[in-house]
XYZ file of C-alpha atoms in Angstrom:
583
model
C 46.349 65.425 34.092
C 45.975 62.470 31.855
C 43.327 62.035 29.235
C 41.989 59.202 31.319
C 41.787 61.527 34.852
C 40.283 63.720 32.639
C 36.849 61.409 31.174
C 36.585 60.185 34.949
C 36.586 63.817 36.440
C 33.625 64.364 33.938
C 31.617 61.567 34.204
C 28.155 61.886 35.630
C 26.680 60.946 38.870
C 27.310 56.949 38.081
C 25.333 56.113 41.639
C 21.984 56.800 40.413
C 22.604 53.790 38.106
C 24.493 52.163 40.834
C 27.203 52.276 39.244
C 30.513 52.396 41.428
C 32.329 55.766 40.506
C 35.915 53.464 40.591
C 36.161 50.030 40.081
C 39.391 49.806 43.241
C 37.428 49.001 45.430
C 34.822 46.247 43.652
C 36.012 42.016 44.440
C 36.292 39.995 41.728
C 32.543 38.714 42.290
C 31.146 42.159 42.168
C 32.773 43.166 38.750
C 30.282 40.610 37.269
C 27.219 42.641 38.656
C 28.701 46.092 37.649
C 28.410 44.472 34.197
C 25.167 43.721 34.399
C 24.286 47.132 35.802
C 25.987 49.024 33.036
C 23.911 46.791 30.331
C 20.759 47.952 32.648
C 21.787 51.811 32.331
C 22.277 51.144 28.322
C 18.905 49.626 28.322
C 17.440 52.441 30.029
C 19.768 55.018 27.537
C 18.855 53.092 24.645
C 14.702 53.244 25.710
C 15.492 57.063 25.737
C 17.288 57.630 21.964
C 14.433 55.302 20.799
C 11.885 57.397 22.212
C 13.253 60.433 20.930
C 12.768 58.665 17.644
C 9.687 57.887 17.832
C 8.566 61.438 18.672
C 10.336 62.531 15.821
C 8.783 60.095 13.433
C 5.265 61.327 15.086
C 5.789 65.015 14.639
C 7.941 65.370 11.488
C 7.329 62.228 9.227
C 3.236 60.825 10.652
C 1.403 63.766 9.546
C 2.363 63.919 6.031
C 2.779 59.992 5.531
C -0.302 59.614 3.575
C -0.074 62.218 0.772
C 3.867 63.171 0.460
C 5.068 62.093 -2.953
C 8.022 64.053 -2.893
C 10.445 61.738 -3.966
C 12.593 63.166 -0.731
C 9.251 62.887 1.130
C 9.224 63.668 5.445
C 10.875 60.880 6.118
C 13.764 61.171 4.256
C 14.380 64.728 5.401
C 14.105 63.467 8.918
C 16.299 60.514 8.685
C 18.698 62.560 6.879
C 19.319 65.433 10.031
C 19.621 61.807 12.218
C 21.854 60.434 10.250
C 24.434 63.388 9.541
C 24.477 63.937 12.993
C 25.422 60.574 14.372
C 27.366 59.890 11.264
C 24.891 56.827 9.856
C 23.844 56.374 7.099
C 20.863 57.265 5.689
C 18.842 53.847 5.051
C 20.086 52.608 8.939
C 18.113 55.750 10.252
C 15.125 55.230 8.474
C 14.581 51.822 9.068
C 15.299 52.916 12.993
C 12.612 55.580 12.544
C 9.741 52.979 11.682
C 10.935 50.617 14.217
C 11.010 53.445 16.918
C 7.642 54.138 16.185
C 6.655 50.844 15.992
C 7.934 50.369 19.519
C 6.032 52.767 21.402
C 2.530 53.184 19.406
C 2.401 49.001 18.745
C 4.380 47.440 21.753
C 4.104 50.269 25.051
C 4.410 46.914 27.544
C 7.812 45.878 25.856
C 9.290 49.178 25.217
C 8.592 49.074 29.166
C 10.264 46.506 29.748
C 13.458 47.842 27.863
C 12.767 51.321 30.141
C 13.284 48.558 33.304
C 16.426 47.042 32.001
C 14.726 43.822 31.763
C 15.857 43.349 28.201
C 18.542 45.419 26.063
C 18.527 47.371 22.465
C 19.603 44.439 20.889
C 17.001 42.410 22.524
C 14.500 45.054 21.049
C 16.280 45.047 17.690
C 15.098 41.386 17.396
C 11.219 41.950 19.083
C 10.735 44.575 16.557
C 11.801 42.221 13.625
C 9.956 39.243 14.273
C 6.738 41.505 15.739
C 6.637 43.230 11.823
C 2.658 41.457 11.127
C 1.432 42.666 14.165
C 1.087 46.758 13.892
C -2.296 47.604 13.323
C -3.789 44.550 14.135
C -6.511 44.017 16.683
C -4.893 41.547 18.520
C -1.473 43.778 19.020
C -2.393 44.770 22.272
C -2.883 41.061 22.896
C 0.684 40.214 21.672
C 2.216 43.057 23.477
C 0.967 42.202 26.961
C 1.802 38.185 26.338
C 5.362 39.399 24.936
C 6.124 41.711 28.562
C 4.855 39.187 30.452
C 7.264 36.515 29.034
C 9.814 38.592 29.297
C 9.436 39.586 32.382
C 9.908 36.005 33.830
C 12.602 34.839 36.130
C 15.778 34.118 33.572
C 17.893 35.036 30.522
C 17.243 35.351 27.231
C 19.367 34.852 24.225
C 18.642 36.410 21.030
C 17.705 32.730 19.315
C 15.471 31.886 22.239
C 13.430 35.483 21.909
C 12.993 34.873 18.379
C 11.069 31.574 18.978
C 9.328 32.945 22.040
C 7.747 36.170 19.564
C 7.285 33.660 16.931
C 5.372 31.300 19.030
C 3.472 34.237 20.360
C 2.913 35.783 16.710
C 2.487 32.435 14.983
C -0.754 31.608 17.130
C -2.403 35.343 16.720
C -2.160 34.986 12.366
C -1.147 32.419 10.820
C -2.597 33.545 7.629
C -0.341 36.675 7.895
C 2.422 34.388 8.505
C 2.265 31.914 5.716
C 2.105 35.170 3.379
C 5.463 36.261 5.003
C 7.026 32.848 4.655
C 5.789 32.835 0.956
C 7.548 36.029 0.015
C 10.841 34.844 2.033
C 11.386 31.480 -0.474
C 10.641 33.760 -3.213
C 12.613 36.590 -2.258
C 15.737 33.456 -2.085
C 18.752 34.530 -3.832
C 22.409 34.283 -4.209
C 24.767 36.830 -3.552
C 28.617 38.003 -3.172
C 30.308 40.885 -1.200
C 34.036 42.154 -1.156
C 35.504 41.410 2.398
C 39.094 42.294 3.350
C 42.916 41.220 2.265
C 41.785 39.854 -1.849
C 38.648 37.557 -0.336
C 35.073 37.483 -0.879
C 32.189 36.758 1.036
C 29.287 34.117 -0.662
C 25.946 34.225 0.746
C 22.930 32.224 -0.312
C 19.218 32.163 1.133
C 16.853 28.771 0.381
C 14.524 27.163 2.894
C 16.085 25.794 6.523
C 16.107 22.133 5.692
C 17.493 22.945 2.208
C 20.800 24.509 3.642
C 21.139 21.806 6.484
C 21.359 18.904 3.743
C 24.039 21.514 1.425
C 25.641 21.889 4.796
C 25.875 18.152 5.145
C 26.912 17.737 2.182
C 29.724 20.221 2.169
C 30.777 18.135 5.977
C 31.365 15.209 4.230
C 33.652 16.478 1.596
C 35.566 18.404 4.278
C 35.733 15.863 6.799
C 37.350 13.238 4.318
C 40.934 14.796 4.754
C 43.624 12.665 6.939
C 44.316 14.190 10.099
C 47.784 15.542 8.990
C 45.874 18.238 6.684
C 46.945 21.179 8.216
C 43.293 23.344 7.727
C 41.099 24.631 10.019
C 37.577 23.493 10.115
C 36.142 26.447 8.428
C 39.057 26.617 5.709
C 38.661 22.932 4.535
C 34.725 23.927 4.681
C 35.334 26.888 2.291
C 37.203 24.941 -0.149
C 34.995 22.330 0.072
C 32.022 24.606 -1.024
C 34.157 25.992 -4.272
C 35.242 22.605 -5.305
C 31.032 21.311 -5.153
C 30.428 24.457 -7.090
C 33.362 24.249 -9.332
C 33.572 20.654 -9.788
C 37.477 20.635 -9.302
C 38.607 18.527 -7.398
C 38.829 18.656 -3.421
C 42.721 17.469 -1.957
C 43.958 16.732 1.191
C 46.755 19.545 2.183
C 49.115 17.132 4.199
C 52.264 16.850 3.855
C 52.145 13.084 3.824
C 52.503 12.455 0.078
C 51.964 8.501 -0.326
C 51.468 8.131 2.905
C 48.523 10.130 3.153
C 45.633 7.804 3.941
C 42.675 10.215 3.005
C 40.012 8.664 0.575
C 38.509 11.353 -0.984
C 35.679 11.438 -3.409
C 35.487 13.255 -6.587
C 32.745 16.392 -5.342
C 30.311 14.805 -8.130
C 30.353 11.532 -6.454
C 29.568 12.474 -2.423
C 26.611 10.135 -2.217
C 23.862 11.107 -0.263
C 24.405 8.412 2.318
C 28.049 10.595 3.088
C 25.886 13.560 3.350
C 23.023 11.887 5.136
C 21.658 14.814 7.470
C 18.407 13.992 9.888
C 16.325 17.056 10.444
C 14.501 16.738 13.609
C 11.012 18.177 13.669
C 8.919 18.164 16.643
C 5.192 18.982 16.540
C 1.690 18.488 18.041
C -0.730 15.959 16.306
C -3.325 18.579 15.050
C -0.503 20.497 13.535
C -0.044 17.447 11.226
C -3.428 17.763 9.706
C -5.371 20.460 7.857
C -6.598 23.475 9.817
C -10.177 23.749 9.833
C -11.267 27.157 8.402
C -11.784 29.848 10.299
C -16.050 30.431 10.765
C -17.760 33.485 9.871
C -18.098 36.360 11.883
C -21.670 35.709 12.436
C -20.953 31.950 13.577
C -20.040 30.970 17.153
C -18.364 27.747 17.950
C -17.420 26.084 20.797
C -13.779 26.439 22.341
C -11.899 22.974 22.411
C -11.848 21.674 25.960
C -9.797 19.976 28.314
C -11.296 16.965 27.776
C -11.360 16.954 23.503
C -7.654 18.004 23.379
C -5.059 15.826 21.853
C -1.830 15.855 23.894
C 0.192 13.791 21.296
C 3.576 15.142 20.204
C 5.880 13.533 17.322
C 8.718 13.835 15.898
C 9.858 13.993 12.358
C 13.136 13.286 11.163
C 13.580 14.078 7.644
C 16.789 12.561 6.197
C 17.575 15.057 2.661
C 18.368 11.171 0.893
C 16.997 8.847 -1.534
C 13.166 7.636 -1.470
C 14.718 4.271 -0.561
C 15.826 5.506 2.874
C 12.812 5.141 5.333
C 14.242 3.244 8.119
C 13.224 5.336 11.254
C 15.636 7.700 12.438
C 16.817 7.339 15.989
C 17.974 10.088 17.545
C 21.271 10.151 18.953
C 21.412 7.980 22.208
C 24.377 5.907 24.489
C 22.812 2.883 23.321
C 19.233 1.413 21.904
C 16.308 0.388 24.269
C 15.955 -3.056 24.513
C 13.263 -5.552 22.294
C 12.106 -6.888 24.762
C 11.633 -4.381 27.154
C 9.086 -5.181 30.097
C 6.026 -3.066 30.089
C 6.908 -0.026 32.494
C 4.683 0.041 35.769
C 2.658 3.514 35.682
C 2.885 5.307 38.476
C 0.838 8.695 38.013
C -1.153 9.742 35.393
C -1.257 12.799 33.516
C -3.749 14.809 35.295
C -3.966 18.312 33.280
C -4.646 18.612 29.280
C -3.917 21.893 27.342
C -4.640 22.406 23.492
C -5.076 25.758 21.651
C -7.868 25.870 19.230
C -8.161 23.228 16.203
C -8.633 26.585 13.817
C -5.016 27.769 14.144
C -2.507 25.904 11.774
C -0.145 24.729 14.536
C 3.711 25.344 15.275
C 6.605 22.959 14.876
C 9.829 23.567 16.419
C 13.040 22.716 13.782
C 16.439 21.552 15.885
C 19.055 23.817 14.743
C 16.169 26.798 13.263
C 13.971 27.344 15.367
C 9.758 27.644 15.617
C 8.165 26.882 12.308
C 5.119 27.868 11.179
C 2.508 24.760 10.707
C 2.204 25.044 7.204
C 5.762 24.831 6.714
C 5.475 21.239 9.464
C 2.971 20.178 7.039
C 5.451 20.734 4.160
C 8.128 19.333 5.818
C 5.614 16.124 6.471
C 5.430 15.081 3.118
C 8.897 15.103 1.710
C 10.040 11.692 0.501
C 12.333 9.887 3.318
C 10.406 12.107 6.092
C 9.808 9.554 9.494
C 7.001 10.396 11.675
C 6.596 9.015 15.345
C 4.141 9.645 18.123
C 6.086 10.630 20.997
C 3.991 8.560 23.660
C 1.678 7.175 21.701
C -0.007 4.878 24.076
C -0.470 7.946 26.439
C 1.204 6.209 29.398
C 4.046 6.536 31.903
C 7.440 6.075 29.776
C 10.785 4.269 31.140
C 13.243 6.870 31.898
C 16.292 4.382 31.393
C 17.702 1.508 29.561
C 16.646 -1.571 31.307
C 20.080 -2.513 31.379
C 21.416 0.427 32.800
C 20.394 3.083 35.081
C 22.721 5.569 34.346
C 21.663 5.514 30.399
C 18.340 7.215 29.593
C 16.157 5.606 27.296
C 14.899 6.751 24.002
C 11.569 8.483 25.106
C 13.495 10.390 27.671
C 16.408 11.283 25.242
C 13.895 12.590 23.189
C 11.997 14.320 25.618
C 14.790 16.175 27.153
C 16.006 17.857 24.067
C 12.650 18.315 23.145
C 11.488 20.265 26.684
C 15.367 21.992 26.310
C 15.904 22.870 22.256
C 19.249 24.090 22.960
C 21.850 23.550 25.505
C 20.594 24.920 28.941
C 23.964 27.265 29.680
C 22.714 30.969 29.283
C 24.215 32.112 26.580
C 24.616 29.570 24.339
C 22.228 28.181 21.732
C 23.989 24.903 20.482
C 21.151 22.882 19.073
C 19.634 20.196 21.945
C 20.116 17.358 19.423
C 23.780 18.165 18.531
C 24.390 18.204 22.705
C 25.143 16.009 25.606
C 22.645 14.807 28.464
C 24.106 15.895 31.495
C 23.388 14.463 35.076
C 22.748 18.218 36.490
C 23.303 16.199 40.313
C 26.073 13.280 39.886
C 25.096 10.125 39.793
C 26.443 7.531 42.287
C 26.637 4.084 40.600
C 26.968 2.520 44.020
C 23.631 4.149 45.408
C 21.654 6.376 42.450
C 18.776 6.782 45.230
C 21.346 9.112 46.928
C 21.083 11.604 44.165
C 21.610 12.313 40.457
C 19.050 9.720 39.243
C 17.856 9.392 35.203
C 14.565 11.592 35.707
C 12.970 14.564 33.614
C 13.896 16.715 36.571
C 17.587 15.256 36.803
C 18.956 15.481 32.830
C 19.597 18.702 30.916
C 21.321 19.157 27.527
C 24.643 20.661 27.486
C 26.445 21.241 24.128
C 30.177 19.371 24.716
C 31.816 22.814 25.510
C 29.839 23.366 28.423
C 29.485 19.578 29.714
C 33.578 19.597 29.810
C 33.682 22.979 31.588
C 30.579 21.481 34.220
C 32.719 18.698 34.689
C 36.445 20.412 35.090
C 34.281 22.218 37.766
C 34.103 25.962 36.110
C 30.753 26.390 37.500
C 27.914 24.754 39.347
C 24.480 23.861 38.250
C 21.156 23.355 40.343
C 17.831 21.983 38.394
C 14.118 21.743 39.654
C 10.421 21.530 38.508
C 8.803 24.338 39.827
C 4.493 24.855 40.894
C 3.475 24.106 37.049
C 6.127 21.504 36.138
C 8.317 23.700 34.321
C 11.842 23.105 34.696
C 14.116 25.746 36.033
C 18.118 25.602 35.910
C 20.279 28.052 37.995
C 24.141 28.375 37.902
C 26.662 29.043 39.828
C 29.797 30.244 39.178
C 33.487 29.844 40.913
C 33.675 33.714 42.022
C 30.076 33.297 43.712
C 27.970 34.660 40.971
C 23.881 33.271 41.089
C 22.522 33.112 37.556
C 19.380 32.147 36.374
C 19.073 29.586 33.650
C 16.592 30.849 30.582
C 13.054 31.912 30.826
C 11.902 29.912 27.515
C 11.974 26.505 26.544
C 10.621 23.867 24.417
C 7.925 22.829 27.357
C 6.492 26.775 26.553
C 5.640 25.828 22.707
C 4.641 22.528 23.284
C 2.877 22.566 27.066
C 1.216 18.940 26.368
C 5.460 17.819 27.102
C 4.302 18.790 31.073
C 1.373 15.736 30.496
C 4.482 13.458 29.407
C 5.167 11.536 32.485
C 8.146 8.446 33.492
C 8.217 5.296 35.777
C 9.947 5.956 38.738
C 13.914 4.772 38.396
C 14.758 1.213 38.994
C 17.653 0.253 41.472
C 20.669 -0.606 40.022
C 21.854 -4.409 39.697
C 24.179 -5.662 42.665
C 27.928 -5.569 41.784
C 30.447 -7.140 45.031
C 32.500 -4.394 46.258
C 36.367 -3.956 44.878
C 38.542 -5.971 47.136
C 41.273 -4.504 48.959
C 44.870 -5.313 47.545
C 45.722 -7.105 51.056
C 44.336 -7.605 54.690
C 46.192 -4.930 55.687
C 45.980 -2.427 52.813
C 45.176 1.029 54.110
C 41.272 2.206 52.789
C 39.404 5.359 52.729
C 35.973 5.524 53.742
C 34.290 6.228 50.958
C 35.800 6.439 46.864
C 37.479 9.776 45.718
C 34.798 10.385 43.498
C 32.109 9.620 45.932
C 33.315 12.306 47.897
C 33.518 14.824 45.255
C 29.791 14.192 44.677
C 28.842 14.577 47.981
C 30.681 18.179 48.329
C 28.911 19.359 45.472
C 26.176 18.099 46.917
C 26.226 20.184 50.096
C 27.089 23.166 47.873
C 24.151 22.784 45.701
C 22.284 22.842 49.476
C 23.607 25.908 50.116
C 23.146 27.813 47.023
C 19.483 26.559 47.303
C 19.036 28.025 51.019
C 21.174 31.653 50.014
C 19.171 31.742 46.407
C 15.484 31.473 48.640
C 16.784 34.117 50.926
C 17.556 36.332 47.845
C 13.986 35.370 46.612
C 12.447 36.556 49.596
C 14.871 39.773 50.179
C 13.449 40.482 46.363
C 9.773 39.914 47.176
C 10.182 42.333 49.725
C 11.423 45.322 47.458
C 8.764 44.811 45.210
C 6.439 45.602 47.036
C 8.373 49.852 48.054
C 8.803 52.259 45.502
C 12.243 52.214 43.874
C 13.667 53.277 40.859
C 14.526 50.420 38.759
C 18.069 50.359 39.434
């Protein structure tokens, strides 16, 4: 008996997990679900070790917190009989301890949700870092119930997109507590260096987001001004592109070429700030940009900010990491520029809901490429020298959704609006900045008749970094958009072995709900073009163009995917509502 027969014989009951006890007799489609299964059972094993932890931090290390000086105190003993018996070391455990505890005692609704399999240990790894102000606070109970319920929602999370959704849940409860945290981060900033493996060296450095996006930029435009024959990868020519900055030596071209090389590359003293130009987009809401009233005594009452008194205004700020003298606006990227003389755009409905949060709290801002910023930092950010700032919508009126010229191109305000609602590309899974993406046509759009589907609407353009747009497009997998009961948008997927996956849960739309009072003219029909002629009288024709008829079948399979997924919906509904175990 092999050593394999031999850890399958002695495996446990795998079908209370619904796990398949062999894998023979699972399709190709299926294997996909048995993953996801398994990563529900390690969720579920993980809850338990946790839990375990947490009653040992309760009942060996609580009790004696506040008066053991030892300089081996309770905790250290108990991390230490944890760690020698996993084989970790000892400052891993102890950390693991405190978060444990943390878990259960500050978050029971999200340590729930890891019990359910709705989330993973890693997911929780993250949760418990970016929850840290929030034990022993009043309002934890608060956060804790608003965190499950998010999570909770129909769709995936990545670990970038949890860490904005806590830090948009955490940044509204204290900001005060926050700006103290962000304070000790730039001054904690250092450099460092670590052996790696095979004679190299690891350099790290920590300094504020927009700091290492212009260095980054910097160190692109040194590396980037090789010919193409330089035989480097990307992250090699990087590397040496960083030492030679540092250094000052000077940065060559690897190519074989010799005169014939045609590289033109500066001396790393002389990259000029216009090579290196970076724009940092920065998207906030208008009371973010000013002061934050204080917050009133205890004794005080004031009124909560209505419907009618809140300011849906969003902008944008791009800062550009050059010279004072640089203050053009900065567009973001687009197919081409609206046009000057651009007719007024006929409004078709008006906004008709308003949501603000109170004028005390200091605001969010959401950094492309970072992440949720707190609104002190937005303020910060606000008054560098070269920073742009531009209303969104700032008439407050229905927007143009494409280029008067063009259809198929969207226009500015819906460029930016779609990577602002999106912040990364929509694929689950990956977390390529919105800004540094493609708009994608989620339906295709048919020059000959866009009414027929795959028009330039909100509901009709997601981001997709390049990756994913080329796989979309070589046909890899399938994707399905709509705006569901509170103008959200919602992206499912489908992929070529019949899997249904459900786009993410968070998005830019759930920091910044005024985006949902952001509305667009309906499209305008295309300009007439004559029909291609037929080579001859008696040429042979089909009835409709090659890629016409792609379109349509994807059409008809989106239709179906829509009818099976509400079927699944319902079928789902219905088990809710018996008692099951969660798997």
């Amino acid at each position: 008996m092999s050593l394999v027969e031999q850890s399958v014989e002695s495996d446990p009951d795998l079908s209370v997990l619904g796990l398949p006890e062999s894998l023979d007799e699972v399709d190709a489609a299926g294997l996909g679900e048995v993953v996801v299964r398994a990563r529900r059972a390690s969720a579920l094993m993980d809850w338990h070790r946790l839990r375990a932890m947490a009653e040992v931090f309760e009942r060996l290390v609580a009790p004696y917190a506040g008066e053991d000086r030892r300089v081996y105190d309770a905790h250290t003993r108990a991390a230490n009989e944890i760690a020698m018996m996993l084989g970790r070391s000892q400052a891993g455990v102890e950390t693991e301890l405190m978060d444990a505890a943390h878990l259960f005692a500050g978050l029971p609704q999200v340590a729930q949700c890891l019990h359910d399999g709705v989330i993973t240990g890693g997911h929780i790894r993250t949760i418990i870092a970016r929850t840290a102000l929030v034990g022993g606070q009043e309002y934890a109970p608060v956060v804790d119930a608003e965190l499950a319920e998010a999570l909770r929602r129909q769709g995936s999370w990545s670990l970038q997109r949890l860490r904005d959704m806590c830090d948009r849940i955490v940044f509204r409860h204290d900001p005060a507590a926050v700006r103290e945290r962000r304070k000790a981060s730039e001054e904690g900033r250092r450099v460092w260096a670590e052996n790696a493996t095979d004679g190299t060296a690891v350099l790290h450095a920590s300094m504020t987001a927009e700091n290492v996006r212009i260095a980054a930029a910097r160190v692109d435009a040194l590396a980037s001004s090789v010919c193409d024959g330089d035989p480097r990868r990307d992250g090699a020519r990087r590397s040496d592109a960083v030492f030679a900055l540092l250094s000052g030596e000077l940065f060559e071209c690897q190519c074989d070429r010799g005169d014939q090389c045609d590289a033109t590359i500066p001396a790393p003293a002389m990259v000029q700030a216009a090579e290196a130009q970076v724009i940092i987009h920065v998207i906030t809401e208008a009371a973010t940009l000013e002061d934050p009233e204080p917050e009133p005594e205890p004794e005080a009452t004031e009124p909560a900010v209505g419907a009618a008194d809140a300011e849906p205004t969003l902008f944008e700020g791009s800062d550009t990491g050059t010279a004072p003298e640089n203050t053009g606006p900065a567009e973001p990227v687009a197919a081409e520029p609206d046009s000057a003389e651009e007719p007024e755009p006929k409004p078709t409905t008006e906004p008709t809901t308003k949501r603000a949060y109170s004028a005390r709290h200091s605001g969010v801002g959401f950094m492309d490429g970072y992440g949720v910023i707190s609104g002190d930092y937005v303020r910060e950010l606000a008054q560098r020298t070269g920073a742009v700032i531009r209303p969104i919508n700032p008439a407050g009126k229905p927007l143009r959704p494409h280029l008067p010229s063009d259809p198929y191109r969207p226009s500015i305000a819906m460029n930016l609006f779609i990577r602002i609602r999106d912040g990364y590309c929509t694929v689950p899974g990956c977390d390529k900045p919105a800004f540094a993406g493609d708009l994608d046509h989620v339906h295709e759009y048919d020059h000959d008749n866009p009414a027929a589907g795959g028009q330039t609407t909100a509901a009709g353009l997601a981001t997709k970094c390049r990756m994913h747009h080329q796989m979309k497009t070589d046909g890899v997998f399938l994707d399905d958009q709509y705006i569901d009961a509170t103008g959200k948008a919602r992206q499912v997927f489908y992929t070529q072995n019949g899997a249904t996956i459900h786009g993410y849960a968070e998005s830019g739309d759930d920091l910044f709900p005024t985006l949902r009072d952001i509305t667009f003219t309906n499209p305008e029909p295309p300009p007439k073009h004559p029909p291609p002629q037929p080579n001859t009288a008696d040429s042979p024709t089909r009835r409709r163009p090659r890629l016409a008829d792609t379109h349509a079948r994807r059409r008809q399979e989106r239709e179906r995917n829509r009818k099976a997924l509400d079927g699944e919906q319902a079928q789902e509904a219905r088990r809710a509502t018996e008692d099951r175990p969660p798997f």
